[in-house]
């Protein structure tokens, strides 16, 4: 929720993880191994979608924020990100979701 707010200004309740993608460290040593987690945060209203903006504090990490149809991802996202988003959309369409946990216990998603 913190990252979403910091990068878009959106405050959403995160209810489930849709997919977890392990990312190896870069060969040139510029980034460490980690995970990208795509989460379920509900559906935005039209007003919320229009209000999404890239905060100044996120400009060092992101160049823009915009809405893109899943079918158009190949024109704007690198292949690994496109595959990650499509896998999460597929999981969502089939109701495949992982509840959030904190220290081994179901997390309060409120």
PDB file of N, CA and C in Angstrom:
ATOM      1  N   UNK A   1       0.830  -1.179   0.000  1.00  0.00           N
ATOM      2  CA  UNK A   1       0.000   0.000   0.000  1.00  0.00           C
ATOM      3  C   UNK A   1       0.878   1.247   0.000  1.00  0.00           C
ATOM      4  N   UNK A   2       1.984   1.165   0.726  1.00  0.00           N
ATOM      5  CA  UNK A   2       2.900   2.302   0.807  1.00  0.00           C
ATOM      6  C   UNK A   2       3.494   2.625  -0.557  1.00  0.00           C
ATOM      7  N   UNK A   3       3.958   1.610  -1.276  1.00  0.00           N
ATOM      8  CA  UNK A   3       4.545   1.824  -2.607  1.00  0.00           C
ATOM      9  C   UNK A   3       3.521   2.382  -3.587  1.00  0.00           C
ATOM     10  N   UNK A   4       2.328   1.845  -3.568  1.00  0.00           N
ATOM     11  CA  UNK A   4       1.274   2.318  -4.460  1.00  0.00           C
ATOM     12  C   UNK A   4       1.009   3.797  -4.219  1.00  0.00           C
ATOM     13  N   UNK A   5       0.898   4.179  -2.964  1.00  0.00           N
ATOM     14  CA  UNK A   5       0.637   5.583  -2.636  1.00  0.00           C
ATOM     15  C   UNK A   5       1.814   6.464  -3.046  1.00  0.00           C
ATOM     16  N   UNK A   6       3.022   6.007  -2.757  1.00  0.00           N
ATOM     17  CA  UNK A   6       4.212   6.807  -3.067  1.00  0.00           C
ATOM     18  C   UNK A   6       4.379   7.033  -4.564  1.00  0.00           C
ATOM     19  N   UNK A   7       3.959   6.059  -5.383  1.00  0.00           N
ATOM     20  CA  UNK A   7       4.201   6.157  -6.819  1.00  0.00           C
ATOM     21  C   UNK A   7       3.007   6.628  -7.633  1.00  0.00           C
ATOM     22  N   UNK A   8       1.816   6.645  -7.031  1.00  0.00           N
ATOM     23  CA  UNK A   8       0.632   7.067  -7.797  1.00  0.00           C
ATOM     24  C   UNK A   8      -0.279   8.023  -7.046  1.00  0.00           C
ATOM     25  N   UNK A   9      -0.106   8.134  -5.737  1.00  0.00           N
ATOM     26  CA  UNK A   9      -1.014   8.931  -4.929  1.00  0.00           C
ATOM     27  C   UNK A   9      -2.299   8.198  -4.573  1.00  0.00           C
ATOM     28  N   UNK A  10      -2.425   6.929  -4.997  1.00  0.00           N
ATOM     29  CA  UNK A  10      -3.623   6.138  -4.705  1.00  0.00           C
ATOM     30  C   UNK A  10      -3.521   5.477  -3.335  1.00  0.00           C
ATOM     31  N   UNK A  11      -4.602   5.545  -2.585  1.00  0.00           N
ATOM     32  CA  UNK A  11      -4.712   4.803  -1.335  1.00  0.00           C
ATOM     33  C   UNK A  11      -5.722   3.690  -1.569  1.00  0.00           C
ATOM     34  N   UNK A  12      -5.235   2.448  -1.551  1.00  0.00           N
ATOM     35  CA  UNK A  12      -6.078   1.290  -1.809  1.00  0.00           C
ATOM     36  C   UNK A  12      -5.843   0.239  -0.739  1.00  0.00           C
ATOM     37  N   UNK A  13      -6.845  -0.556  -0.479  1.00  0.00           N
ATOM     38  CA  UNK A  13      -6.727  -1.702   0.417  1.00  0.00           C
ATOM     39  C   UNK A  13      -6.246  -2.877  -0.425  1.00  0.00           C
ATOM     40  N   UNK A  14      -5.096  -3.407  -0.112  1.00  0.00           N
ATOM     41  CA  UNK A  14      -4.539  -4.550  -0.826  1.00  0.00           C
ATOM     42  C   UNK A  14      -5.096  -5.809  -0.177  1.00  0.00           C
ATOM     43  N   UNK A  15      -5.790  -6.629  -0.963  1.00  0.00           N
ATOM     44  CA  UNK A  15      -6.469  -7.785  -0.388  1.00  0.00           C
ATOM     45  C   UNK A  15      -5.773  -9.109  -0.658  1.00  0.00           C
ATOM     46  N   UNK A  16      -5.090  -9.232  -1.781  1.00  0.00           N
ATOM     47  CA  UNK A  16      -4.470 -10.505  -2.141  1.00  0.00           C
ATOM     48  C   UNK A  16      -3.289 -10.283  -3.079  1.00  0.00           C
ATOM     49  N   UNK A  17      -2.391 -11.251  -3.088  1.00  0.00           N
ATOM     50  CA  UNK A  17      -1.338 -11.297  -4.100  1.00  0.00           C
ATOM     51  C   UNK A  17      -1.859 -12.124  -5.273  1.00  0.00           C
ATOM     52  N   UNK A  18      -1.607 -11.666  -6.473  1.00  0.00           N
ATOM     53  CA  UNK A  18      -2.031 -12.385  -7.672  1.00  0.00           C
ATOM     54  C   UNK A  18      -0.889 -13.194  -8.279  1.00  0.00           C
ATOM     55  N   UNK A  19       0.333 -12.710  -8.123  1.00  0.00           N
ATOM     56  CA  UNK A  19       1.481 -13.457  -8.621  1.00  0.00           C
ATOM     57  C   UNK A  19       2.744 -12.926  -7.983  1.00  0.00           C
ATOM     58  N   UNK A  20       3.696 -13.837  -7.792  1.00  0.00           N
ATOM     59  CA  UNK A  20       4.996 -13.497  -7.219  1.00  0.00           C
ATOM     60  C   UNK A  20       6.043 -13.912  -8.233  1.00  0.00           C
ATOM     61  N   UNK A  21       6.902 -12.971  -8.602  1.00  0.00           N
ATOM     62  CA  UNK A  21       7.897 -13.199  -9.646  1.00  0.00           C
ATOM     63  C   UNK A  21       9.295 -12.979  -9.071  1.00  0.00           C
ATOM     64  N   UNK A  22      10.093 -14.043  -9.015  1.00  0.00           N
ATOM     65  CA  UNK A  22      11.466 -13.943  -8.526  1.00  0.00           C
ATOM     66  C   UNK A  22      12.325 -13.299  -9.606  1.00  0.00           C
ATOM     67  N   UNK A  23      13.113 -12.309  -9.211  1.00  0.00           N
ATOM     68  CA  UNK A  23      13.958 -11.588 -10.151  1.00  0.00           C
ATOM     69  C   UNK A  23      15.415 -11.783  -9.724  1.00  0.00           C
ATOM     70  N   UNK A  24      16.231 -12.407 -10.573  1.00  0.00           N
ATOM     71  CA  UNK A  24      17.628 -12.617 -10.198  1.00  0.00           C
ATOM     72  C   UNK A  24      18.409 -11.301 -10.172  1.00  0.00           C
ATOM     73  N   UNK A  25      19.529 -11.319  -9.476  1.00  0.00           N
ATOM     74  CA  UNK A  25      20.410 -10.156  -9.465  1.00  0.00           C
ATOM     75  C   UNK A  25      20.893  -9.891 -10.891  1.00  0.00           C
ATOM     76  N   UNK A  26      21.135  -8.623 -11.203  1.00  0.00           N
ATOM     77  CA  UNK A  26      21.629  -8.293 -12.540  1.00  0.00           C
ATOM     78  C   UNK A  26      23.073  -8.769 -12.689  1.00  0.00           C
ATOM     79  N   UNK A  27      23.427  -9.117 -13.900  1.00  0.00           N
ATOM     80  CA  UNK A  27      24.776  -9.612 -14.162  1.00  0.00           C
ATOM     81  C   UNK A  27      25.829  -8.550 -13.915  1.00  0.00           C
ATOM     82  N   UNK A  28      25.474  -7.275 -14.100  1.00  0.00           N
ATOM     83  CA  UNK A  28      26.441  -6.197 -13.903  1.00  0.00           C
ATOM     84  C   UNK A  28      26.527  -5.724 -12.453  1.00  0.00           C
ATOM     85  N   UNK A  29      25.750  -6.343 -11.564  1.00  0.00           N
ATOM     86  CA  UNK A  29      25.814  -6.013 -10.146  1.00  0.00           C
ATOM     87  C   UNK A  29      25.086  -4.747  -9.725  1.00  0.00           C
ATOM     88  N   UNK A  30      24.289  -4.175 -10.621  1.00  0.00           N
ATOM     89  CA  UNK A  30      23.601  -2.927 -10.281  1.00  0.00           C
ATOM     90  C   UNK A  30      22.297  -3.130  -9.519  1.00  0.00           C
ATOM     91  N   UNK A  31      21.780  -4.358  -9.512  1.00  0.00           N
ATOM     92  CA  UNK A  31      20.565  -4.619  -8.732  1.00  0.00           C
ATOM     93  C   UNK A  31      20.643  -6.003  -8.108  1.00  0.00           C
ATOM     94  N   UNK A  32      20.119  -6.091  -6.890  1.00  0.00           N
ATOM     95  CA  UNK A  32      20.142  -7.337  -6.133  1.00  0.00           C
ATOM     96  C   UNK A  32      18.980  -8.235  -6.535  1.00  0.00           C
ATOM     97  N   UNK A  33      19.082  -9.505  -6.187  1.00  0.00           N
ATOM     98  CA  UNK A  33      17.977 -10.436  -6.370  1.00  0.00           C
ATOM     99  C   UNK A  33      16.794  -9.943  -5.542  1.00  0.00           C
ATOM    100  N   UNK A  34      15.587 -10.194  -6.038  1.00  0.00           N
ATOM    101  CA  UNK A  34      14.411  -9.782  -5.289  1.00  0.00           C
ATOM    102  C   UNK A  34      13.157 -10.414  -5.840  1.00  0.00           C
ATOM    103  N   UNK A  35      12.035  -9.878  -5.414  1.00  0.00           N
ATOM    104  CA  UNK A  35      10.733 -10.364  -5.851  1.00  0.00           C
ATOM    105  C   UNK A  35       9.864  -9.200  -6.273  1.00  0.00           C
ATOM    106  N   UNK A  36       9.079  -9.404  -7.302  1.00  0.00           N
ATOM    107  CA  UNK A  36       8.026  -8.470  -7.687  1.00  0.00           C
ATOM    108  C   UNK A  36       6.719  -9.166  -7.379  1.00  0.00           C
ATOM    109  N   UNK A  37       5.852  -8.491  -6.669  1.00  0.00           N
ATOM    110  CA  UNK A  37       4.572  -9.059  -6.279  1.00  0.00           C
ATOM    111  C   UNK A  37       3.470  -8.195  -6.864  1.00  0.00           C
ATOM    112  N   UNK A  38       2.584  -8.810  -7.644  1.00  0.00           N
ATOM    113  CA  UNK A  38       1.437  -8.109  -8.211  1.00  0.00           C
ATOM    114  C   UNK A  38       0.261  -8.391  -7.287  1.00  0.00           C
ATOM    115  N   UNK A  39      -0.398  -7.335  -6.824  1.00  0.00           N
ATOM    116  CA  UNK A  39      -1.445  -7.484  -5.814  1.00  0.00           C
ATOM    117  C   UNK A  39      -2.808  -7.041  -6.329  1.00  0.00           C
ATOM    118  N   UNK A  40      -3.839  -7.480  -5.619  1.00  0.00           N
ATOM    119  CA  UNK A  40      -5.231  -7.111  -5.914  1.00  0.00           C
ATOM    120  C   UNK A  40      -5.599  -5.948  -5.006  1.00  0.00           C
ATOM    121  N   UNK A  41      -6.010  -4.870  -5.609  1.00  0.00           N
ATOM    122  CA  UNK A  41      -6.414  -3.697  -4.839  1.00  0.00           C
ATOM    123  C   UNK A  41      -7.786  -3.194  -5.220  1.00  0.00           C
ATOM    124  N   UNK A  42      -8.572  -4.033  -5.888  1.00  0.00           N
ATOM    125  CA  UNK A  42      -9.921  -3.634  -6.267  1.00  0.00           C
ATOM    126  C   UNK A  42      -9.954  -2.857  -7.569  1.00  0.00           C
ATOM    127  N   UNK A  43     -11.133  -2.414  -7.917  1.00  0.00           N
ATOM    128  CA  UNK A  43     -11.356  -1.672  -9.158  1.00  0.00           C
ATOM    129  C   UNK A  43     -11.521  -0.188  -8.844  1.00  0.00           C
ATOM    130  N   UNK A  44     -10.823   0.628  -9.582  1.00  0.00           N
ATOM    131  CA  UNK A  44     -10.924   2.072  -9.388  1.00  0.00           C
ATOM    132  C   UNK A  44     -12.218   2.608  -9.976  1.00  0.00           C
ATOM    133  N   UNK A  45     -12.726   3.663  -9.370  1.00  0.00           N
ATOM    134  CA  UNK A  45     -13.825   4.395  -9.995  1.00  0.00           C
ATOM    135  C   UNK A  45     -13.235   5.236 -11.122  1.00  0.00           C
ATOM    136  N   UNK A  46     -14.066   5.737 -11.987  1.00  0.00           N
ATOM    137  CA  UNK A  46     -13.586   6.603 -13.074  1.00  0.00           C
ATOM    138  C   UNK A  46     -12.880   7.830 -12.505  1.00  0.00           C
ATOM    139  N   UNK A  47     -13.409   8.368 -11.419  1.00  0.00           N
ATOM    140  CA  UNK A  47     -12.806   9.546 -10.797  1.00  0.00           C
ATOM    141  C   UNK A  47     -11.419   9.228 -10.238  1.00  0.00           C
ATOM    142  N   UNK A  48     -11.287   8.074  -9.593  1.00  0.00           N
ATOM    143  CA  UNK A  48      -9.986   7.675  -9.057  1.00  0.00           C
ATOM    144  C   UNK A  48      -8.978   7.478 -10.187  1.00  0.00           C
ATOM    145  N   UNK A  49      -9.404   6.847 -11.267  1.00  0.00           N
ATOM    146  CA  UNK A  49      -8.506   6.599 -12.394  1.00  0.00           C
ATOM    147  C   UNK A  49      -8.015   7.907 -13.000  1.00  0.00           C
ATOM    148  N   UNK A  50      -8.895   8.876 -13.117  1.00  0.00           N
ATOM    149  CA  UNK A  50      -8.505  10.180 -13.672  1.00  0.00           C
ATOM    150  C   UNK A  50      -7.562  10.945 -12.751  1.00  0.00           C
ATOM    151  N   UNK A  51      -7.649  10.687 -11.449  1.00  0.00           N
ATOM    152  CA  UNK A  51      -6.845  11.421 -10.476  1.00  0.00           C
ATOM    153  C   UNK A  51      -5.426  10.874 -10.321  1.00  0.00           C
ATOM    154  N   UNK A  52      -5.142   9.707 -10.894  1.00  0.00           N
ATOM    155  CA  UNK A  52      -3.804   9.133 -10.745  1.00  0.00           C
ATOM    156  C   UNK A  52      -2.793  10.051 -11.419  1.00  0.00           C
ATOM    157  N   UNK A  53      -1.760  10.377 -10.658  1.00  0.00           N
ATOM    158  CA  UNK A  53      -0.700  11.245 -11.175  1.00  0.00           C
ATOM    159  C   UNK A  53       0.625  10.802 -10.578  1.00  0.00           C
ATOM    160  N   UNK A  54       1.683  11.067 -11.276  1.00  0.00           N
ATOM    161  CA  UNK A  54       3.015  10.709 -10.805  1.00  0.00           C
ATOM    162  C   UNK A  54       3.494  11.779  -9.828  1.00  0.00           C
ATOM    163  N   UNK A  55       3.598  11.450  -8.540  1.00  0.00           N
ATOM    164  CA  UNK A  55       4.076  12.436  -7.569  1.00  0.00           C
ATOM    165  C   UNK A  55       5.529  12.826  -7.846  1.00  0.00           C
ATOM    166  N   UNK A  56       5.895  14.038  -7.493  1.00  0.00           N
ATOM    167  CA  UNK A  56       7.276  14.490  -7.691  1.00  0.00           C
ATOM    168  C   UNK A  56       8.263  13.559  -7.004  1.00  0.00           C
ATOM    169  N   UNK A  57       7.886  13.009  -5.853  1.00  0.00           N
ATOM    170  CA  UNK A  57       8.785  12.131  -5.102  1.00  0.00           C
ATOM    171  C   UNK A  57       9.093  10.827  -5.840  1.00  0.00           C
ATOM    172  N   UNK A  58       8.293  10.456  -6.833  1.00  0.00           N
ATOM    173  CA  UNK A  58       8.499   9.206  -7.571  1.00  0.00           C
ATOM    174  C   UNK A  58       9.219   9.416  -8.895  1.00  0.00           C
ATOM    175  N   UNK A  59       9.499  10.647  -9.255  1.00  0.00           N
ATOM    176  CA  UNK A  59      10.080  10.925 -10.569  1.00  0.00           C
ATOM    177  C   UNK A  59      11.482  10.357 -10.774  1.00  0.00           C
ATOM    178  N   UNK A  60      12.184  10.036  -9.714  1.00  0.00           N
ATOM    179  CA  UNK A  60      13.506   9.420  -9.875  1.00  0.00           C
ATOM    180  C   UNK A  60      13.384   7.937 -10.241  1.00  0.00           C
ATOM    181  N   UNK A  61      12.215   7.323  -9.954  1.00  0.00           N
ATOM    182  CA  UNK A  61      11.995   5.916 -10.261  1.00  0.00           C
ATOM    183  C   UNK A  61      11.128   5.693 -11.486  1.00  0.00           C
ATOM    184  N   UNK A  62      10.198   6.599 -11.752  1.00  0.00           N
ATOM    185  CA  UNK A  62       9.220   6.423 -12.827  1.00  0.00           C
ATOM    186  C   UNK A  62       9.226   7.639 -13.744  1.00  0.00           C
ATOM    187  N   UNK A  63       9.014   7.393 -15.026  1.00  0.00           N
ATOM    188  CA  UNK A  63       8.962   8.504 -15.970  1.00  0.00           C
ATOM    189  C   UNK A  63       7.537   8.967 -16.231  1.00  0.00           C
ATOM    190  N   UNK A  64       6.556   8.070 -16.052  1.00  0.00           N
ATOM    191  CA  UNK A  64       5.164   8.447 -16.266  1.00  0.00           C
ATOM    192  C   UNK A  64       4.238   7.402 -15.668  1.00  0.00           C
ATOM    193  N   UNK A  65       2.986   7.782 -15.514  1.00  0.00           N
ATOM    194  CA  UNK A  65       1.929   6.856 -15.093  1.00  0.00           C
ATOM    195  C   UNK A  65       0.798   7.003 -16.101  1.00  0.00           C
ATOM    196  N   UNK A  66       0.362   5.881 -16.664  1.00  0.00           N
ATOM    197  CA  UNK A  66      -0.751   5.913 -17.612  1.00  0.00           C
ATOM    198  C   UNK A  66      -1.426   4.563 -17.659  1.00  0.00           C
ATOM    199  N   UNK A  67      -2.662   4.555 -18.144  1.00  0.00           N
ATOM    200  CA  UNK A  67      -3.446   3.330 -18.256  1.00  0.00           C
ATOM    201  C   UNK A  67      -3.198   2.709 -19.617  1.00  0.00           C
ATOM    202  N   UNK A  68      -2.952   1.393 -19.617  1.00  0.00           N
ATOM    203  CA  UNK A  68      -2.679   0.658 -20.849  1.00  0.00           C
ATOM    204  C   UNK A  68      -3.491  -0.633 -20.808  1.00  0.00           C
ATOM    205  N   UNK A  69      -4.166  -0.947 -21.884  1.00  0.00           N
ATOM    206  CA  UNK A  69      -4.904  -2.205 -21.976  1.00  0.00           C
ATOM    207  C   UNK A  69      -3.918  -3.377 -21.950  1.00  0.00           C
ATOM    208  N   UNK A  70      -4.307  -4.480 -21.329  1.00  0.00           N
ATOM    209  CA  UNK A  70      -3.447  -5.661 -21.267  1.00  0.00           C
ATOM    210  C   UNK A  70      -3.035  -6.089 -22.677  1.00  0.00           C
ATOM    211  N   UNK A  71      -3.922  -5.938 -23.634  1.00  0.00           N
ATOM    212  CA  UNK A  71      -3.613  -6.337 -25.011  1.00  0.00           C
ATOM    213  C   UNK A  71      -2.569  -5.433 -25.659  1.00  0.00           C
ATOM    214  N   UNK A  72      -2.311  -4.261 -25.083  1.00  0.00           N
ATOM    215  CA  UNK A  72      -1.336  -3.322 -25.647  1.00  0.00           C
ATOM    216  C   UNK A  72      -0.016  -3.290 -24.887  1.00  0.00           C
ATOM    217  N   UNK A  73       0.168  -4.174 -23.936  1.00  0.00           N
ATOM    218  CA  UNK A  73       1.365  -4.144 -23.101  1.00  0.00           C
ATOM    219  C   UNK A  73       2.658  -4.292 -23.891  1.00  0.00           C
ATOM    220  N   UNK A  74       2.646  -5.104 -24.947  1.00  0.00           N
ATOM    221  CA  UNK A  74       3.884  -5.339 -25.683  1.00  0.00           C
ATOM    222  C   UNK A  74       4.450  -4.072 -26.305  1.00  0.00           C
ATOM    223  N   UNK A  75       3.640  -3.032 -26.454  1.00  0.00           N
ATOM    224  CA  UNK A  75       4.139  -1.788 -27.044  1.00  0.00           C
ATOM    225  C   UNK A  75       4.734  -0.842 -26.001  1.00  0.00           C
ATOM    226  N   UNK A  76       4.547  -1.132 -24.705  1.00  0.00           N
ATOM    227  CA  UNK A  76       5.032  -0.201 -23.673  1.00  0.00           C
ATOM    228  C   UNK A  76       5.863  -0.850 -22.567  1.00  0.00           C
ATOM    229  N   UNK A  77       5.847  -2.168 -22.455  1.00  0.00           N
ATOM    230  CA  UNK A  77       6.537  -2.837 -21.342  1.00  0.00           C
ATOM    231  C   UNK A  77       7.568  -3.815 -21.860  1.00  0.00           C
ATOM    232  N   UNK A  78       8.676  -3.956 -21.140  1.00  0.00           N
ATOM    233  CA  UNK A  78       9.645  -4.990 -21.506  1.00  0.00           C
ATOM    234  C   UNK A  78       8.982  -6.367 -21.407  1.00  0.00           C
ATOM    235  N   UNK A  79       9.484  -7.348 -22.145  1.00  0.00           N
ATOM    236  CA  UNK A  79       8.842  -8.670 -22.167  1.00  0.00           C
ATOM    237  C   UNK A  79       8.605  -9.283 -20.780  1.00  0.00           C
ATOM    238  N   UNK A  80       9.570  -9.159 -19.869  1.00  0.00           N
ATOM    239  CA  UNK A  80       9.378  -9.782 -18.548  1.00  0.00           C
ATOM    240  C   UNK A  80       8.254  -9.103 -17.763  1.00  0.00           C
ATOM    241  N   UNK A  81       8.098  -7.787 -17.893  1.00  0.00           N
ATOM    242  CA  UNK A  81       7.003  -7.101 -17.211  1.00  0.00           C
ATOM    243  C   UNK A  81       5.660  -7.424 -17.859  1.00  0.00           C
ATOM    244  N   UNK A  82       5.639  -7.492 -19.167  1.00  0.00           N
ATOM    245  CA  UNK A  82       4.412  -7.841 -19.890  1.00  0.00           C
ATOM    246  C   UNK A  82       3.929  -9.223 -19.454  1.00  0.00           C
ATOM    247  N   UNK A  83       4.836 -10.182 -19.375  1.00  0.00           N
ATOM    248  CA  UNK A  83       4.475 -11.539 -18.972  1.00  0.00           C
ATOM    249  C   UNK A  83       3.966 -11.554 -17.531  1.00  0.00           C
ATOM    250  N   UNK A  84       4.609 -10.783 -16.660  1.00  0.00           N
ATOM    251  CA  UNK A  84       4.197 -10.711 -15.251  1.00  0.00           C
ATOM    252  C   UNK A  84       2.778 -10.163 -15.132  1.00  0.00           C
ATOM    253  N   UNK A  85       2.491  -9.089 -15.831  1.00  0.00           N
ATOM    254  CA  UNK A  85       1.161  -8.470 -15.760  1.00  0.00           C
ATOM    255  C   UNK A  85       0.106  -9.388 -16.352  1.00  0.00           C
ATOM    256  N   UNK A  86       0.407 -10.002 -17.473  1.00  0.00           N
ATOM    257  CA  UNK A  86      -0.561 -10.922 -18.087  1.00  0.00           C
ATOM    258  C   UNK A  86      -0.832 -12.132 -17.197  1.00  0.00           C
ATOM    259  N   UNK A  87       0.200 -12.641 -16.524  1.00  0.00           N
ATOM    260  CA  UNK A  87       0.004 -13.770 -15.608  1.00  0.00           C
ATOM    261  C   UNK A  87      -0.890 -13.349 -14.443  1.00  0.00           C
ATOM    262  N   UNK A  88      -0.695 -12.149 -13.926  1.00  0.00           N
ATOM    263  CA  UNK A  88      -1.534 -11.656 -12.826  1.00  0.00           C
ATOM    264  C   UNK A  88      -2.973 -11.450 -13.293  1.00  0.00           C
ATOM    265  N   UNK A  89      -3.160 -10.912 -14.486  1.00  0.00           N
ATOM    266  CA  UNK A  89      -4.511 -10.726 -15.026  1.00  0.00           C
ATOM    267  C   UNK A  89      -5.199 -12.071 -15.220  1.00  0.00           C
ATOM    268  N   UNK A  90      -4.450 -13.064 -15.664  1.00  0.00           N
ATOM    269  CA  UNK A  90      -4.989 -14.419 -15.842  1.00  0.00           C
ATOM    270  C   UNK A  90      -5.412 -14.991 -14.488  1.00  0.00           C
ATOM    271  N   UNK A  91      -4.543 -14.853 -13.492  1.00  0.00           N
ATOM    272  CA  UNK A  91      -4.868 -15.343 -12.149  1.00  0.00           C
ATOM    273  C   UNK A  91      -6.131 -14.666 -11.622  1.00  0.00           C
ATOM    274  N   UNK A  92      -6.243 -13.376 -11.817  1.00  0.00           N
ATOM    275  CA  UNK A  92      -7.426 -12.636 -11.353  1.00  0.00           C
ATOM    276  C   UNK A  92      -8.683 -13.135 -12.048  1.00  0.00           C
ATOM    277  N   UNK A  93      -8.589 -13.374 -13.353  1.00  0.00           N
ATOM    278  CA  UNK A  93      -9.770 -13.816 -14.099  1.00  0.00           C
ATOM    279  C   UNK A  93     -10.262 -15.191 -13.659  1.00  0.00           C
ATOM    280  N   UNK A  94      -9.358 -16.002 -13.089  1.00  0.00           N
ATOM    281  CA  UNK A  94      -9.731 -17.330 -12.614  1.00  0.00           C
ATOM    282  C   UNK A  94      -9.922 -17.389 -11.097  1.00  0.00           C
ATOM    283  N   UNK A  95      -9.852 -16.236 -10.442  1.00  0.00           N
ATOM    284  CA  UNK A  95     -10.055 -16.203  -8.998  1.00  0.00           C
ATOM    285  C   UNK A  95      -8.906 -16.782  -8.198  1.00  0.00           C
ATOM    286  N   UNK A  96      -7.726 -16.854  -8.795  1.00  0.00           N
ATOM    287  CA  UNK A  96      -6.555 -17.396  -8.103  1.00  0.00           C
ATOM    288  C   UNK A  96      -5.900 -16.260  -7.317  1.00  0.00           C
ATOM    289  N   UNK A  97      -5.949 -16.345  -5.982  1.00  0.00           N
ATOM    290  CA  UNK A  97      -5.417 -15.264  -5.157  1.00  0.00           C
ATOM    291  C   UNK A  97      -4.766 -15.833  -3.903  1.00  0.00           C
ATOM    292  N   UNK A  98      -3.711 -15.191  -3.442  1.00  0.00           N
ATOM    293  CA  UNK A  98      -3.032 -15.563  -2.214  1.00  0.00           C
ATOM    294  C   UNK A  98      -3.294 -14.484  -1.173  1.00  0.00           C
ATOM    295  N   UNK A  99      -3.825 -14.852   0.000  1.00  0.00           N
ATOM    296  CA  UNK A  99      -4.061 -13.830   1.014  1.00  0.00           C
ATOM    297  C   UNK A  99      -2.739 -13.301   1.561  1.00  0.00           C
ATOM    298  N   UNK A 100      -2.697 -12.042   1.974  1.00  0.00           N
ATOM    299  CA  UNK A 100      -1.453 -11.503   2.547  1.00  0.00           C
ATOM    300  C   UNK A 100      -1.222 -12.051   3.953  1.00  0.00           C
ATOM    301  N   UNK A 101       0.031 -12.326   4.262  1.00  0.00           N
ATOM    302  CA  UNK A 101       0.433 -12.797   5.583  1.00  0.00           C
ATOM    303  C   UNK A 101       1.495 -11.866   6.135  1.00  0.00           C
ATOM    304  N   UNK A 102       1.561 -11.801   7.450  1.00  0.00           N
ATOM    305  CA  UNK A 102       2.609 -11.045   8.117  1.00  0.00           C
ATOM    306  C   UNK A 102       3.115 -11.911   9.264  1.00  0.00           C
ATOM    307  N   UNK A 103       4.406 -12.249   9.212  1.00  0.00           N
ATOM    308  CA  UNK A 103       5.029 -13.116  10.205  1.00  0.00           C
ATOM    309  C   UNK A 103       4.260 -14.425  10.378  1.00  0.00           C
ATOM    310  N   UNK A 104       3.831 -15.003   9.263  1.00  0.00           N
ATOM    311  CA  UNK A 104       3.181 -16.311   9.272  1.00  0.00           C
ATOM    312  C   UNK A 104       1.725 -16.326   9.635  1.00  0.00           C
ATOM    313  N   UNK A 105       1.146 -15.185   9.885  1.00  0.00           N
ATOM    314  CA  UNK A 105      -0.269 -15.086  10.256  1.00  0.00           C
ATOM    315  C   UNK A 105      -1.005 -14.262   9.204  1.00  0.00           C
ATOM    316  N   UNK A 106      -2.295 -14.571   8.975  1.00  0.00           N
ATOM    317  CA  UNK A 106      -3.062 -13.740   8.034  1.00  0.00           C
ATOM    318  C   UNK A 106      -3.004 -12.266   8.475  1.00  0.00           C
ATOM    319  N   UNK A 107      -2.656 -11.403   7.530  1.00  0.00           N
ATOM    320  CA  UNK A 107      -2.519  -9.976   7.822  1.00  0.00           C
ATOM    321  C   UNK A 107      -3.884  -9.304   7.801  1.00  0.00           C
ATOM    322  N   UNK A 108      -4.036  -8.325   8.641  1.00  0.00           N
ATOM    323  CA  UNK A 108      -5.223  -7.494   8.620  1.00  0.00           C
ATOM    324  C   UNK A 108      -5.073  -6.557   7.438  1.00  0.00           C
ATOM    325  N   UNK A 109      -5.868  -6.750   6.395  1.00  0.00           N
ATOM    326  CA  UNK A 109      -5.725  -5.979   5.151  1.00  0.00           C
ATOM    327  C   UNK A 109      -6.447  -4.640   5.212  1.00  0.00           C
ATOM    328  N   UNK A 110      -6.884  -4.224   6.383  1.00  0.00           N
ATOM    329  CA  UNK A 110      -7.604  -2.942   6.466  1.00  0.00           C
ATOM    330  C   UNK A 110      -6.672  -1.759   6.479  1.00  0.00           C
TER     331      UNK A 110
END
